[in-house]
PDB file of C-alpha atoms in Angstrom:
ATOM      1  CA  MET P   1     -24.201  11.342 -14.844  1.00 33.00           C
ATOM      2  CA  GLU P   2     -20.689  12.121 -14.016  1.00 35.00           C
ATOM      3  CA  ASP P   3     -17.611   9.940 -14.579  1.00 35.00           C
ATOM      4  CA  TYR P   4     -14.559  10.807 -12.267  1.00 33.00           C
ATOM      5  CA  THR P   5     -11.006  10.086 -13.248  1.00 36.00           C
ATOM      6  CA  TYR P   6      -8.236  11.112 -11.113  1.00 35.00           C
ATOM      7  CA  LEU P   7      -4.608  11.559 -12.154  1.00 37.00           C
ATOM      8  CA  LEU P   8      -2.686  12.047  -9.093  1.00 34.00           C
ATOM      9  CA  SER P   9       0.774  13.375  -9.656  1.00 36.00           C
ATOM     10  CA  LYS P  10       1.907  16.936 -10.649  1.00 37.00           C
ATOM     11  CA  GLN P  11       4.784  15.232 -12.525  1.00 36.00           C
ATOM     12  CA  THR P  12       2.217  14.214 -15.221  1.00 39.00           C
ATOM     13  CA  THR P  13       3.869  13.825 -18.567  1.00 36.00           C
ATOM     14  CA  GLU P  14       2.790  12.679 -21.852  1.00 36.00           C
ATOM     15  CA  ASP P  15       5.338   9.578 -21.561  1.00 36.00           C
ATOM     16  CA  ASP P  16       4.104   8.665 -18.073  1.00 40.00           C
ATOM     17  CA  TYR P  17       0.585   8.715 -19.157  1.00 39.00           C
ATOM     18  CA  TYR P  18       0.774   8.044 -22.947  1.00 38.00           C
ATOM     19  CA  ASN P  19      -1.971   5.201 -22.599  1.00 47.00           C
ATOM     20  CA  ASN P  20      -4.559   7.780 -20.925  1.00 79.00           C
ATOM     21  CA  LYS P  21      -7.021   9.441 -23.301  1.00 89.00           C
ATOM     22  CA  LEU P  22      -7.493  12.477 -21.136  1.00 92.00           C
ATOM     23  CA  TYR P  23      -4.647  14.137 -18.965  1.00 91.00           C
ATOM     24  CA  PHE P  24      -3.105  17.378 -17.846  1.00 93.00           C
ATOM     25  CA  THR P  25       0.481  18.780 -17.961  1.00 92.00           C
ATOM     26  CA  TYR P  26       1.243  22.065 -16.149  1.00 94.00           C
ATOM     27  CA  LYS P  27       3.690  24.161 -14.182  1.00 93.00           C
ATOM     28  CA  GLN P  28       3.705  26.937 -11.609  1.00 94.00           C
ATOM     29  CA  GLN P  29       5.283  29.886 -13.342  1.00 93.00           C
ATOM     30  CA  GLY P  30       6.812  32.741 -11.021  1.00 92.00           C
ATOM     31  CA  TYR P  31       7.757  32.508  -7.418  1.00 93.00           C
ATOM     32  CA  LEU P  32       4.353  33.121  -5.367  1.00 94.00           C
ATOM     33  CA  GLY P  33       5.157  35.276  -2.543  1.00 92.00           C
ATOM     34  CA  ILE P  34       7.808  37.455  -4.325  1.00 92.00           C
ATOM     35  CA  GLN P  35       6.254  37.847  -7.702  1.00 92.00           C
ATOM     36  CA  GLN P  36       3.045  37.546  -9.575  1.00 93.00           C
ATOM     37  CA  SER P  37       2.632  33.576 -10.345  1.00 95.00           C
ATOM     38  CA  ARG P  38       0.505  31.761 -12.698  1.00 96.00           C
ATOM     39  CA  ILE P  39      -0.500  28.192 -13.561  1.00 95.00           C
ATOM     40  CA  ASN P  40       0.313  27.388 -17.279  1.00 94.00           C
ATOM     41  CA  GLY P  41      -0.909  24.019 -18.530  1.00 95.00           C
ATOM     42  CA  THR P  42      -2.440  21.999 -21.270  1.00 95.00           C
ATOM     43  CA  PHE P  43      -5.426  19.585 -21.157  1.00 95.00           C
ATOM     44  CA  HIS P  44      -4.523  16.775 -23.721  1.00 94.00           C
ATOM     45  CA  VAL P  45      -7.114  14.694 -25.598  1.00 93.00           C
ATOM     46  CA  ARG P  46      -5.786  11.401 -27.106  1.00 91.00           C
ATOM     47  CA  TYR P  47      -8.783   9.513 -28.745  1.00 91.00           C
ATOM     48  CA  PRO P  48      -8.265   7.204 -31.618  1.00 90.00           C
ATOM     49  CA  SER P  49      -9.574   8.935 -34.767  1.00 89.00           C
ATOM     50  CA  ASN P  50     -12.132   6.210 -35.537  1.00 90.00           C
ATOM     51  CA  SER P  51     -13.611   6.523 -32.121  1.00 88.00           C
ATOM     52  CA  PRO P  52     -13.292  10.420 -31.248  1.00 89.00           C
ATOM     53  CA  LEU P  53     -14.525  11.948 -27.993  1.00 88.00           C
ATOM     54  CA  LYS P  54     -17.941  13.198 -28.555  1.00 87.00           C
ATOM     55  CA  VAL P  55     -17.884  16.805 -26.797  1.00 90.00           C
ATOM     56  CA  GLU P  56     -19.970  19.766 -26.765  1.00 89.00           C
ATOM     57  CA  LYS P  57     -17.756  22.022 -24.361  1.00 92.00           C
ATOM     58  CA  ILE P  58     -14.744  21.699 -22.037  1.00 95.00           C
ATOM     59  CA  ASP P  59     -14.058  23.967 -19.049  1.00 96.00           C
ATOM     60  CA  ILE P  60     -10.942  23.925 -16.997  1.00 97.00           C
ATOM     61  CA  ILE P  61     -11.573  24.903 -13.188  1.00 98.00           C
ATOM     62  CA  PHE P  62      -8.440  25.974 -11.131  1.00 98.00           C
ATOM     63  CA  SER P  63      -9.612  26.057  -7.334  1.00 97.00           C
ATOM     64  CA  GLY P  64      -8.225  26.232  -3.769  1.00 97.00           C
ATOM     65  CA  ASN P  65      -9.830  24.805  -0.647  1.00 96.00           C
ATOM     66  CA  GLY P  66      -8.844  24.290   2.865  1.00 95.00           C
ATOM     67  CA  MET P  67     -10.541  21.903   5.531  1.00 94.00           C
ATOM     68  CA  VAL P  68     -10.118  20.878   9.210  1.00 94.00           C
ATOM     69  CA  GLN P  69     -11.839  18.230  11.127  1.00 93.00           C
ATOM     70  CA  TRP P  70     -11.486  16.509  14.561  1.00 93.00           C
ATOM     71  CA  ASN P  71     -13.508  14.407  16.871  1.00 89.00           C
ATOM     72  CA  GLU P  72     -14.514  14.962  20.478  1.00 86.00           C
ATOM     73  CA  GLY P  73     -16.326  11.702  21.339  1.00 84.00           C
ATOM     74  CA  ASP P  74     -19.417  11.750  19.216  1.00 87.00           C
ATOM     75  CA  LYS P  75     -18.983  15.448  18.159  1.00 90.00           C
ATOM     76  CA  ILE P  76     -17.408  16.380  15.018  1.00 92.00           C
ATOM     77  CA  ASN P  77     -15.586  19.792  14.644  1.00 94.00           C
ATOM     78  CA  TYR P  78     -15.594  20.598  11.128  1.00 95.00           C
ATOM     79  CA  ALA P  79     -14.799  23.748   8.916  1.00 95.00           C
ATOM     80  CA  LYS P  80     -13.821  24.194   5.419  1.00 95.00           C
ATOM     81  CA  THR P  81     -13.070  27.160   2.984  1.00 95.00           C
ATOM     82  CA  LYS P  82     -12.891  27.837  -0.583  1.00 96.00           C
ATOM     83  CA  TYR P  83     -10.048  30.313  -1.306  1.00 96.00           C
ATOM     84  CA  PHE P  84     -10.979  30.778  -5.011  1.00 97.00           C
ATOM     85  CA  GLU P  85     -12.434  29.143  -7.989  1.00 98.00           C
ATOM     86  CA  TYR P  86     -11.611  30.183 -11.625  1.00 98.00           C
ATOM     87  CA  THR P  87     -13.149  28.799 -14.821  1.00 97.00           C
ATOM     88  CA  SER P  88     -11.919  28.932 -18.383  1.00 97.00           C
ATOM     89  CA  CYS P  89     -13.661  27.555 -21.376  1.00 96.00           C
ATOM     90  CA  VAL P  90     -10.953  25.869 -23.607  1.00 95.00           C
ATOM     91  CA  TYR P  91     -13.267  24.381 -26.036  1.00 94.00           C
ATOM     92  CA  ASP P  92     -16.844  25.351 -27.275  1.00 90.00           C
ATOM     93  CA  GLY P  93     -18.001  23.303 -30.328  1.00 83.00           C
ATOM     94  CA  ASN P  94     -21.090  25.541 -30.742  1.00 77.00           C
ATOM     95  CA  GLU P  95     -18.931  28.764 -30.948  1.00 71.00           C
ATOM     96  CA  LEU P  96     -16.516  27.151 -33.255  1.00 65.00           C
ATOM     97  CA  GLY P  97     -19.062  25.748 -35.418  1.00 60.00           C
ATOM     98  CA  GLU P  98     -17.575  22.266 -35.093  1.00 64.00           C
ATOM     99  CA  ASN P  99     -19.365  19.037 -34.911  1.00 70.00           C
ATOM    100  CA  GLY P 100     -17.891  18.271 -31.434  1.00 78.00           C
ATOM    101  CA  PHE P 101     -15.765  15.296 -32.251  1.00 85.00           C
ATOM    102  CA  LEU P 102     -12.223  15.362 -30.805  1.00 89.00           C
ATOM    103  CA  SER P 103      -9.521  12.776 -31.066  1.00 90.00           C
ATOM    104  CA  TYR P 104      -6.002  14.541 -30.901  1.00 91.00           C
ATOM    105  CA  SER P 105      -6.037  17.903 -29.252  1.00 92.00           C
ATOM    106  CA  ASP P 106      -3.970  19.986 -26.945  1.00 95.00           C
ATOM    107  CA  LEU P 107      -6.209  22.707 -25.250  1.00 96.00           C
ATOM    108  CA  PRO P 108      -3.955  25.357 -23.376  1.00 96.00           C
ATOM    109  CA  PHE P 109      -5.116  27.167 -20.357  1.00 97.00           C
ATOM    110  CA  GLU P 110      -3.679  29.805 -17.935  1.00 97.00           C
ATOM    111  CA  PHE P 111      -4.679  31.129 -14.546  1.00 98.00           C
ATOM    112  CA  THR P 112      -3.277  33.647 -12.255  1.00 97.00           C
ATOM    113  CA  ILE P 113      -2.571  32.517  -8.608  1.00 97.00           C
ATOM    114  CA  PRO P 114      -4.095  34.675  -5.933  1.00 96.00           C
ATOM    115  CA  GLU P 115      -1.140  36.491  -4.063  1.00 94.00           C
ATOM    116  CA  ASN P 116      -2.687  36.045  -0.587  1.00 93.00           C
ATOM    117  CA  ILE P 117      -3.068  32.133  -0.644  1.00 95.00           C
ATOM    118  CA  PRO P 118      -0.865  29.812   1.585  1.00 94.00           C
ATOM    119  CA  SER P 119       1.206  26.820   0.209  1.00 93.00           C
ATOM    120  CA  SER P 120      -0.208  23.720  -0.087  1.00 94.00           C
ATOM    121  CA  ILE P 121      -0.336  21.500   3.217  1.00 91.00           C
ATOM    122  CA  LEU P 122      -0.078  17.948   3.038  1.00 86.00           C
ATOM    123  CA  PRO P 123      -2.739  15.873   5.122  1.00 87.00           C
ATOM    124  CA  ILE P 124      -1.766  15.049   8.866  1.00 85.00           C
ATOM    125  CA  PRO P 125      -0.404  11.593   8.952  1.00 79.00           C
ATOM    126  CA  SER P 126      -3.327   9.392  10.074  1.00 77.00           C
ATOM    127  CA  LYS P 127      -0.965   7.566  12.615  1.00 78.00           C
ATOM    128  CA  LEU P 128      -0.815  10.643  14.682  1.00 82.00           C
ATOM    129  CA  THR P 129      -4.596  10.926  15.036  1.00 81.00           C
ATOM    130  CA  ASN P 130      -6.192   7.442  14.448  1.00 77.00           C
ATOM    131  CA  HIS P 131      -8.144   9.211  11.513  1.00 78.00           C
ATOM    132  CA  LEU P 132      -9.855  11.481  14.093  1.00 80.00           C
ATOM    133  CA  SER P 133      -8.279  14.693  12.889  1.00 87.00           C
ATOM    134  CA  LYS P 134      -7.892  15.930   9.371  1.00 88.00           C
ATOM    135  CA  ALA P 135      -6.323  19.160   7.935  1.00 91.00           C
ATOM    136  CA  ARG P 136      -5.061  20.165   4.525  1.00 91.00           C
ATOM    137  CA  ILE P 137      -4.992  22.911   1.958  1.00 94.00           C
ATOM    138  CA  ASN P 138      -5.084  21.749  -1.479  1.00 94.00           C
ATOM    139  CA  TYR P 139      -5.408  23.135  -4.957  1.00 97.00           C
ATOM    140  CA  SER P 140      -6.647  21.265  -8.112  1.00 96.00           C
ATOM    141  CA  ILE P 141      -7.040  21.553 -11.883  1.00 96.00           C
ATOM    142  CA  LYS P 142     -10.295  19.956 -13.151  1.00 95.00           C
ATOM    143  CA  ALA P 143     -11.650  19.533 -16.598  1.00 95.00           C
ATOM    144  CA  VAL P 144     -15.297  19.297 -16.758  1.00 94.00           C
ATOM    145  CA  ILE P 145     -16.263  17.748 -20.246  1.00 93.00           C
ATOM    146  CA  THR P 146     -19.923  18.324 -21.457  1.00 91.00           C
ATOM    147  CA  LYS P 147     -20.538  15.550 -23.777  1.00 83.00           C
ATOM    148  CA  THR P 148     -22.648  15.772 -26.977  1.00 74.00           C
ATOM    149  CA  LYS P 149     -26.467  15.118 -26.197  1.00 69.00           C
ATOM    150  CA  LYS P 150     -27.863  12.038 -27.390  1.00 64.00           C
ATOM    151  CA  TYR P 151     -31.173  12.362 -29.284  1.00 58.00           C
ATOM    152  CA  HIS P 152     -33.089  10.044 -26.495  1.00 56.00           C
ATOM    153  CA  ILE P 153     -31.363  11.816 -23.474  1.00 56.00           C
ATOM    154  CA  LEU P 154     -32.776  15.245 -22.229  1.00 55.00           C
ATOM    155  CA  LYS P 155     -29.599  16.024 -20.168  1.00 62.00           C
ATOM    156  CA  ASN P 156     -26.014  16.306 -21.369  1.00 66.00           C
ATOM    157  CA  SER P 157     -23.721  13.922 -19.506  1.00 81.00           C
ATOM    158  CA  LYS P 158     -20.288  15.152 -18.296  1.00 86.00           C
ATOM    159  CA  LYS P 159     -16.950  13.616 -17.643  1.00 87.00           C
ATOM    160  CA  ILE P 160     -14.653  15.214 -15.035  1.00 90.00           C
ATOM    161  CA  VAL P 161     -10.788  14.691 -15.056  1.00 91.00           C
ATOM    162  CA  GLU P 162      -9.198  16.076 -11.887  1.00 91.00           C
ATOM    163  CA  ILE P 163      -5.594  16.504 -10.604  1.00 92.00           C
ATOM    164  CA  GLU P 164      -4.147  17.791  -7.491  1.00 92.00           C
ATOM    165  CA  CYS P 165      -1.952  20.823  -8.197  1.00 93.00           C
ATOM    166  CA  PRO P 166       0.475  21.631  -5.362  1.00 93.00           C
ATOM    167  CA  ILE P 167       1.133  25.490  -4.884  1.00 94.00           C
ATOM    168  CA  THR P 168       4.420  26.554  -3.178  1.00 93.00           C
ATOM    169  CA  LYS P 169       5.004  29.872  -1.768  1.00 93.00           C
ATOM    170  CA  TYR P 170       8.427  31.473  -1.362  1.00 92.00           C
ATOM    171  CA  VAL P 171      10.554  33.865   0.455  1.00 90.00           C
ATOM    172  CA  GLN P 172      13.742  35.397  -0.696  1.00 89.00           C
ATOM    173  CA  GLN P 173      16.897  33.837   0.670  1.00 86.00           C
ATOM    174  CA  LYS P 174      18.602  37.170   1.605  1.00 86.00           C
ATOM    175  CA  GLU P 175      15.592  37.571   3.991  1.00 84.00           C
ATOM    176  CA  ILE P 176      16.846  34.419   5.893  1.00 84.00           C
ATOM    177  CA  GLU P 177      20.497  35.350   5.446  1.00 82.00           C
ATOM    178  CA  ASN P 178      19.986  38.887   7.170  1.00 84.00           C
ATOM    179  CA  LEU P 179      18.297  37.245  10.347  1.00 86.00           C
ATOM    180  CA  GLU P 180      20.105  38.099  13.456  1.00 89.00           C
ATOM    181  CA  SER P 181      21.439  35.154  15.604  1.00 91.00           C
ATOM    182  CA  VAL P 182      20.075  34.194  18.892  1.00 93.00           C
ATOM    183  CA  THR P 183      21.899  32.672  21.718  1.00 94.00           C
ATOM    184  CA  LEU P 184      20.037  30.989  24.792  1.00 95.00           C
ATOM    185  CA  MET P 185      21.619  30.307  28.011  1.00 94.00           C
ATOM    186  CA  LYS P 186      20.609  28.171  31.015  1.00 93.00           C
ATOM    187  CA  LYS P 187      22.211  27.189  34.281  1.00 89.00           C
ATOM    188  CA  ILE P 188      21.519  23.883  35.822  1.00 85.00           C
ATOM    189  CA  LYS P 189      23.431  22.149  38.847  1.00 77.00           C
ATOM    190  CA  ASN P 190      26.433  24.498  38.496  1.00 79.00           C
ATOM    191  CA  ASN P 191      26.764  23.700  34.770  1.00 85.00           C
ATOM    192  CA  GLU P 192      26.116  26.700  32.301  1.00 90.00           C
ATOM    193  CA  TYR P 193      24.649  25.906  28.990  1.00 92.00           C
ATOM    194  CA  SER P 194      24.372  27.995  25.967  1.00 94.00           C
ATOM    195  CA  ILE P 195      23.337  27.320  22.402  1.00 94.00           C
ATOM    196  CA  LEU P 196      23.590  29.479  19.136  1.00 93.00           C
ATOM    197  CA  PHE P 197      20.948  29.842  16.663  1.00 92.00           C
ATOM    198  CA  ASN P 198      22.526  31.659  13.715  1.00 89.00           C
ATOM    199  CA  LYS P 199      18.882  32.258  12.484  1.00 88.00           C
ATOM    200  CA  THR P 200      15.390  31.172  13.049  1.00 89.00           C
ATOM    201  CA  LYS P 201      14.042  30.645   9.734  1.00 90.00           C
ATOM    202  CA  PHE P 202      15.343  27.833   7.592  1.00 89.00           C
ATOM    203  CA  ASP P 203      14.854  26.562   3.979  1.00 86.00           C
ATOM    204  CA  GLN P 204      13.845  22.995   3.834  1.00 80.00           C
ATOM    205  CA  ASN P 205      15.451  22.640   0.328  1.00 75.00           C
ATOM    206  CA  TYR P 206      18.241  25.159   0.337  1.00 69.00           C
ATOM    207  CA  ASN P 207      20.309  23.689   3.326  1.00 67.00           C
ATOM    208  CA  ASN P 208      19.197  20.201   4.814  1.00 75.00           C
ATOM    209  CA  ILE P 209      20.954  20.588   7.907  1.00 85.00           C
ATOM    210  CA  ILE P 210      20.523  22.977  10.989  1.00 90.00           C
ATOM    211  CA  ASN P 211      23.743  23.219  12.935  1.00 90.00           C
ATOM    212  CA  LEU P 212      23.181  24.251  16.624  1.00 91.00           C
ATOM    213  CA  PRO P 213      26.712  24.473  18.678  1.00 92.00           C
ATOM    214  CA  LEU P 214      25.736  23.676  22.065  1.00 93.00           C
ATOM    215  CA  SER P 215      28.390  24.940  24.782  1.00 92.00           C
ATOM    216  CA  ILE P 216      28.801  23.573  28.364  1.00 89.00           C
ATOM    217  CA  ILE P 217      30.863  25.227  30.905  1.00 88.00           C
ATOM    218  CA  VAL P 218      31.239  23.262  34.062  1.00 83.00           C
ATOM    219  CA  CYS P 219      31.949  24.636  37.428  1.00 76.00           C
ATOM    220  CA  ASN P 220      35.183  23.827  39.180  1.00 66.00           C
ATOM    221  CA  ASN P 221      35.483  20.105  38.618  1.00 61.00           C
ATOM    222  CA  GLU P 222      35.197  17.336  36.027  1.00 63.00           C
ATOM    223  CA  GLU P 223      32.388  15.398  38.243  1.00 61.00           C
ATOM    224  CA  ASN P 224      29.873  17.814  36.914  1.00 69.00           C
ATOM    225  CA  ILE P 225      30.478  16.757  33.287  1.00 75.00           C
ATOM    226  CA  ARG P 226      30.543  12.958  34.142  1.00 78.00           C
ATOM    227  CA  ASN P 227      26.983  13.617  35.469  1.00 82.00           C
ATOM    228  CA  ILE P 228      25.784  14.200  32.040  1.00 86.00           C
ATOM    229  CA  ARG P 229      24.529  10.969  30.535  1.00 88.00           C
ATOM    230  CA  LYS P 230      23.396  12.288  27.159  1.00 91.00           C
ATOM    231  CA  ILE P 231      21.901  15.167  25.217  1.00 93.00           C
ATOM    232  CA  GLN P 232      18.756  14.782  23.134  1.00 94.00           C
ATOM    233  CA  ILE P 233      17.901  17.052  20.146  1.00 95.00           C
ATOM    234  CA  SER P 234      14.471  16.916  18.477  1.00 95.00           C
ATOM    235  CA  LEU P 235      12.485  18.658  15.958  1.00 95.00           C
ATOM    236  CA  LYS P 236       8.669  18.986  16.157  1.00 95.00           C
ATOM    237  CA  GLU P 237       5.970  19.843  13.781  1.00 95.00           C
ATOM    238  CA  ASN P 238       2.793  21.270  15.290  1.00 95.00           C
ATOM    239  CA  TYR P 239      -0.532  21.653  13.598  1.00 94.00           C
ATOM    240  CA  LEU P 240      -3.244  23.757  15.467  1.00 95.00           C
ATOM    241  CA  LEU P 241      -6.523  23.118  13.967  1.00 95.00           C
ATOM    242  CA  LYS P 242      -9.266  25.991  14.368  1.00 95.00           C
ATOM    243  CA  VAL P 243     -13.031  25.807  14.122  1.00 95.00           C
ATOM    244  CA  GLY P 244     -14.673  29.145  15.412  1.00 92.00           C
ATOM    245  CA  ASN P 245     -13.325  29.578  18.953  1.00 93.00           C
ATOM    246  CA  LYS P 246     -12.287  25.952  19.473  1.00 94.00           C
ATOM    247  CA  THR P 247      -8.690  24.471  18.776  1.00 95.00           C
ATOM    248  CA  HIS P 248      -7.014  21.081  18.618  1.00 94.00           C
ATOM    249  CA  LEU P 249      -3.249  20.471  18.685  1.00 94.00           C
ATOM    250  CA  VAL P 250      -1.496  17.753  16.947  1.00 93.00           C
ATOM    251  CA  LYS P 251       2.171  17.127  17.500  1.00 92.00           C
ATOM    252  CA  ASN P 252       4.500  15.301  15.124  1.00 92.00           C
ATOM    253  CA  ILE P 253       8.196  14.563  15.962  1.00 93.00           C
ATOM    254  CA  LEU P 254      10.121  14.790  12.683  1.00 92.00           C
ATOM    255  CA  PHE P 255      13.703  14.148  13.951  1.00 93.00           C
ATOM    256  CA  LYS P 256      15.209  12.919  17.203  1.00 93.00           C
ATOM    257  CA  GLU P 257      18.703  12.281  17.945  1.00 92.00           C
ATOM    258  CA  VAL P 258      20.503  11.186  21.295  1.00 93.00           C
ATOM    259  CA  ILE P 259      24.188  12.325  21.766  1.00 92.00           C
ATOM    260  CA  ILE P 260      26.078  10.214  24.209  1.00 89.00           C
ATOM    261  CA  LYS P 261      28.475  11.732  26.657  1.00 83.00           C
ATOM    262  CA  GLU P 262      31.608  10.334  24.862  1.00 84.00           C
ATOM    263  CA  LYS P 263      30.803  12.798  22.168  1.00 87.00           C
ATOM    264  CA  ILE P 264      30.758  15.690  24.322  1.00 86.00           C
ATOM    265  CA  SER P 265      34.213  17.186  23.462  1.00 85.00           C
ATOM    266  CA  PRO P 266      36.490  19.344  25.751  1.00 85.00           C
ATOM    267  CA  VAL P 267      37.664  22.624  23.892  1.00 84.00           C
ATOM    268  CA  GLU P 268      39.257  24.313  26.503  1.00 80.00           C
ATOM    269  CA  ASN P 269      39.839  24.269  30.331  1.00 78.00           C
ATOM    270  CA  ASN P 270      36.260  23.690  31.812  1.00 84.00           C
ATOM    271  CA  ARG P 271      34.402  24.279  28.413  1.00 88.00           C
ATOM    272  CA  TYR P 272      32.758  21.451  26.443  1.00 88.00           C
ATOM    273  CA  LEU P 273      31.238  21.404  23.117  1.00 91.00           C
ATOM    274  CA  VAL P 274      28.258  19.327  21.684  1.00 91.00           C
ATOM    275  CA  ASP P 275      27.842  19.228  17.923  1.00 89.00           C
ATOM    276  CA  CYS P 276      23.997  19.119  17.498  1.00 90.00           C
ATOM    277  CA  LYS P 277      22.497  18.843  14.147  1.00 89.00           C
ATOM    278  CA  ILE P 278      19.145  18.415  12.688  1.00 90.00           C
ATOM    279  CA  HIS P 279      19.046  16.847   9.430  1.00 87.00           C
ATOM    280  CA  LEU P 280      15.968  17.959   7.125  1.00 85.00           C
ATOM    281  CA  TYR P 281      16.789  15.754   4.170  1.00 80.00           C
ATOM    282  CA  GLY P 282      14.277  13.046   3.470  1.00 77.00           C
ATOM    283  CA  LYS P 283      11.434  14.566   5.787  1.00 81.00           C
ATOM    284  CA  ARG P 284       7.980  15.309   4.606  1.00 84.00           C
ATOM    285  CA  ILE P 285       8.079  18.822   6.076  1.00 89.00           C
ATOM    286  CA  ARG P 286       4.960  21.254   5.844  1.00 91.00           C
ATOM    287  CA  SER P 287       6.021  24.818   5.632  1.00 91.00           C
ATOM    288  CA  SER P 288       5.479  26.975   8.601  1.00 93.00           C
ATOM    289  CA  VAL P 289       2.040  28.951   8.190  1.00 92.00           C
ATOM    290  CA  LYS P 290      -0.856  30.600   9.727  1.00 93.00           C
ATOM    291  CA  THR P 291      -4.316  30.470   8.121  1.00 94.00           C
ATOM    292  CA  ASP P 292      -7.804  30.767   9.210  1.00 93.00           C
ATOM    293  CA  LEU P 293      -8.208  27.055   9.714  1.00 95.00           C
ATOM    294  CA  ILE P 294      -4.721  25.775  10.553  1.00 95.00           C
ATOM    295  CA  ASN P 295      -1.421  26.971  12.006  1.00 95.00           C
ATOM    296  CA  VAL P 296       1.708  24.824  11.308  1.00 95.00           C
ATOM    297  CA  TRP P 297       5.062  25.671  13.175  1.00 95.00           C
ATOM    298  CA  HIS P 298       8.122  23.968  14.137  1.00 96.00           C
ATOM    299  CA  GLN P 299       9.915  23.751  17.415  1.00 96.00           C
ATOM    300  CA  ILE P 300      13.490  22.780  18.554  1.00 96.00           C
ATOM    301  CA  ASN P 301      13.819  21.117  21.806  1.00 96.00           C
ATOM    302  CA  ILE P 302      17.313  20.466  23.643  1.00 95.00           C
ATOM    303  CA  ASP P 303      17.233  18.024  26.611  1.00 94.00           C
ATOM    304  CA  VAL P 304      19.910  16.781  29.052  1.00 92.00           C
ATOM    305  CA  LEU P 305      19.666  13.628  30.857  1.00 90.00           C
ATOM    306  CA  LEU P 306      21.739  13.685  34.194  1.00 86.00           C
ATOM    307  CA  LYS P 307      22.523  10.813  36.542  1.00 83.00           C
ATOM    308  CA  GLY P 308      19.918  10.402  39.144  1.00 78.00           C
ATOM    309  CA  SER P 309      17.610  12.650  37.323  1.00 74.00           C
ATOM    310  CA  ARG P 310      14.801  12.570  34.666  1.00 79.00           C
ATOM    311  CA  LYS P 311      15.120  14.327  31.571  1.00 87.00           C
ATOM    312  CA  ILE P 312      15.577  18.028  31.904  1.00 91.00           C
ATOM    313  CA  ARG P 313      14.541  20.815  29.156  1.00 93.00           C
ATOM    314  CA  LEU P 314      17.460  22.893  28.352  1.00 94.00           C
ATOM    315  CA  PHE P 315      16.004  25.011  25.623  1.00 95.00           C
ATOM    316  CA  GLU P 316      13.002  25.220  23.258  1.00 95.00           C
ATOM    317  CA  LYS P 317      12.766  27.409  20.231  1.00 95.00           C
ATOM    318  CA  ILE P 318      10.036  27.943  17.647  1.00 96.00           C
ATOM    319  CA  ILE P 319      11.475  28.209  14.124  1.00 94.00           C
ATOM    320  CA  ASP P 320      10.051  28.752  10.744  1.00 93.00           C
ATOM    321  CA  ILE P 321      10.595  26.345   7.864  1.00 91.00           C
ATOM    322  CA  VAL P 322      10.004  27.803   4.391  1.00 91.00           C
ATOM    323  CA  ASP P 323      10.743  27.457   0.744  1.00 89.00           C
ATOM    324  CA  SER P 324      13.157  30.289  -0.558  1.00 87.00           C
ATOM    325  CA  ILE P 325      14.798  31.284  -3.668  1.00 86.00           C
ATOM    326  CA  ASP P 326      18.041  33.294  -4.237  1.00 79.00           C
ATOM    327  CA  ASN P 327      16.726  36.341  -5.845  1.00 62.00           C
TER     328      ASN P 327
END
């Protein structure tokens, strides 16, 4: 018989879960992707001395898994992969010659994080898929507690305590800073539009604002600038799910802003400037990644709405959103 207990947050602390008898604390040591990284943690046992935990053995398991699923009518496309699974025995009463009673114990553990794994990927929001699509990459730490066998029971019973353990992969900030700028240009109805991307890779934590100055050069008369009703800027997060040779695309709009024509500022003669910004702060953003089951990428779209015309796509640019460190 197995008894499952789930403690959900990586911010688990002794103060937060003082009343729990079994819990983890842990930390990711080192910047995965740049240097060798580890998970260092402790499994805590907090039972009263007059009613200790009767245990024969405690194993800690650190594992990583990926899965995707989507429905096509009655058909379900599903795939999963196990990136790794490591086990460490942190307590063995038989080897220690102990009677197997634990009340107050702190059992340390450490695992090396494989260098080739991706960052954790949060599940796709169900509002986008009506629960018909799923995709995630998750890592977990699990304690398997083999209880002392009772004389009238032939099999040992087990208790399992498990928490999710988000893993972050990093790039160096200088890699982002050294990227070359990109300028895109387009001409529509005698107006020339150009937008500057200082870079195409952005750190979602280091700088929460993406500045994209949009320049408009009008041809000959001001009537052309008055024909512009508004400019729209948006940031999309795309998820491509893969099972064998089949794929399924899910799109999520993270940010959208409409800039009215009154905010289109003249700078010189027939040139105008639109201050386009994308705010990343407060968004639940998944890092850009390519894996065997799921690709995540981000796309910036700039549209113009003209009088008497429907929305016209000016520019679209795929970017990477990552976690970086200044190293």
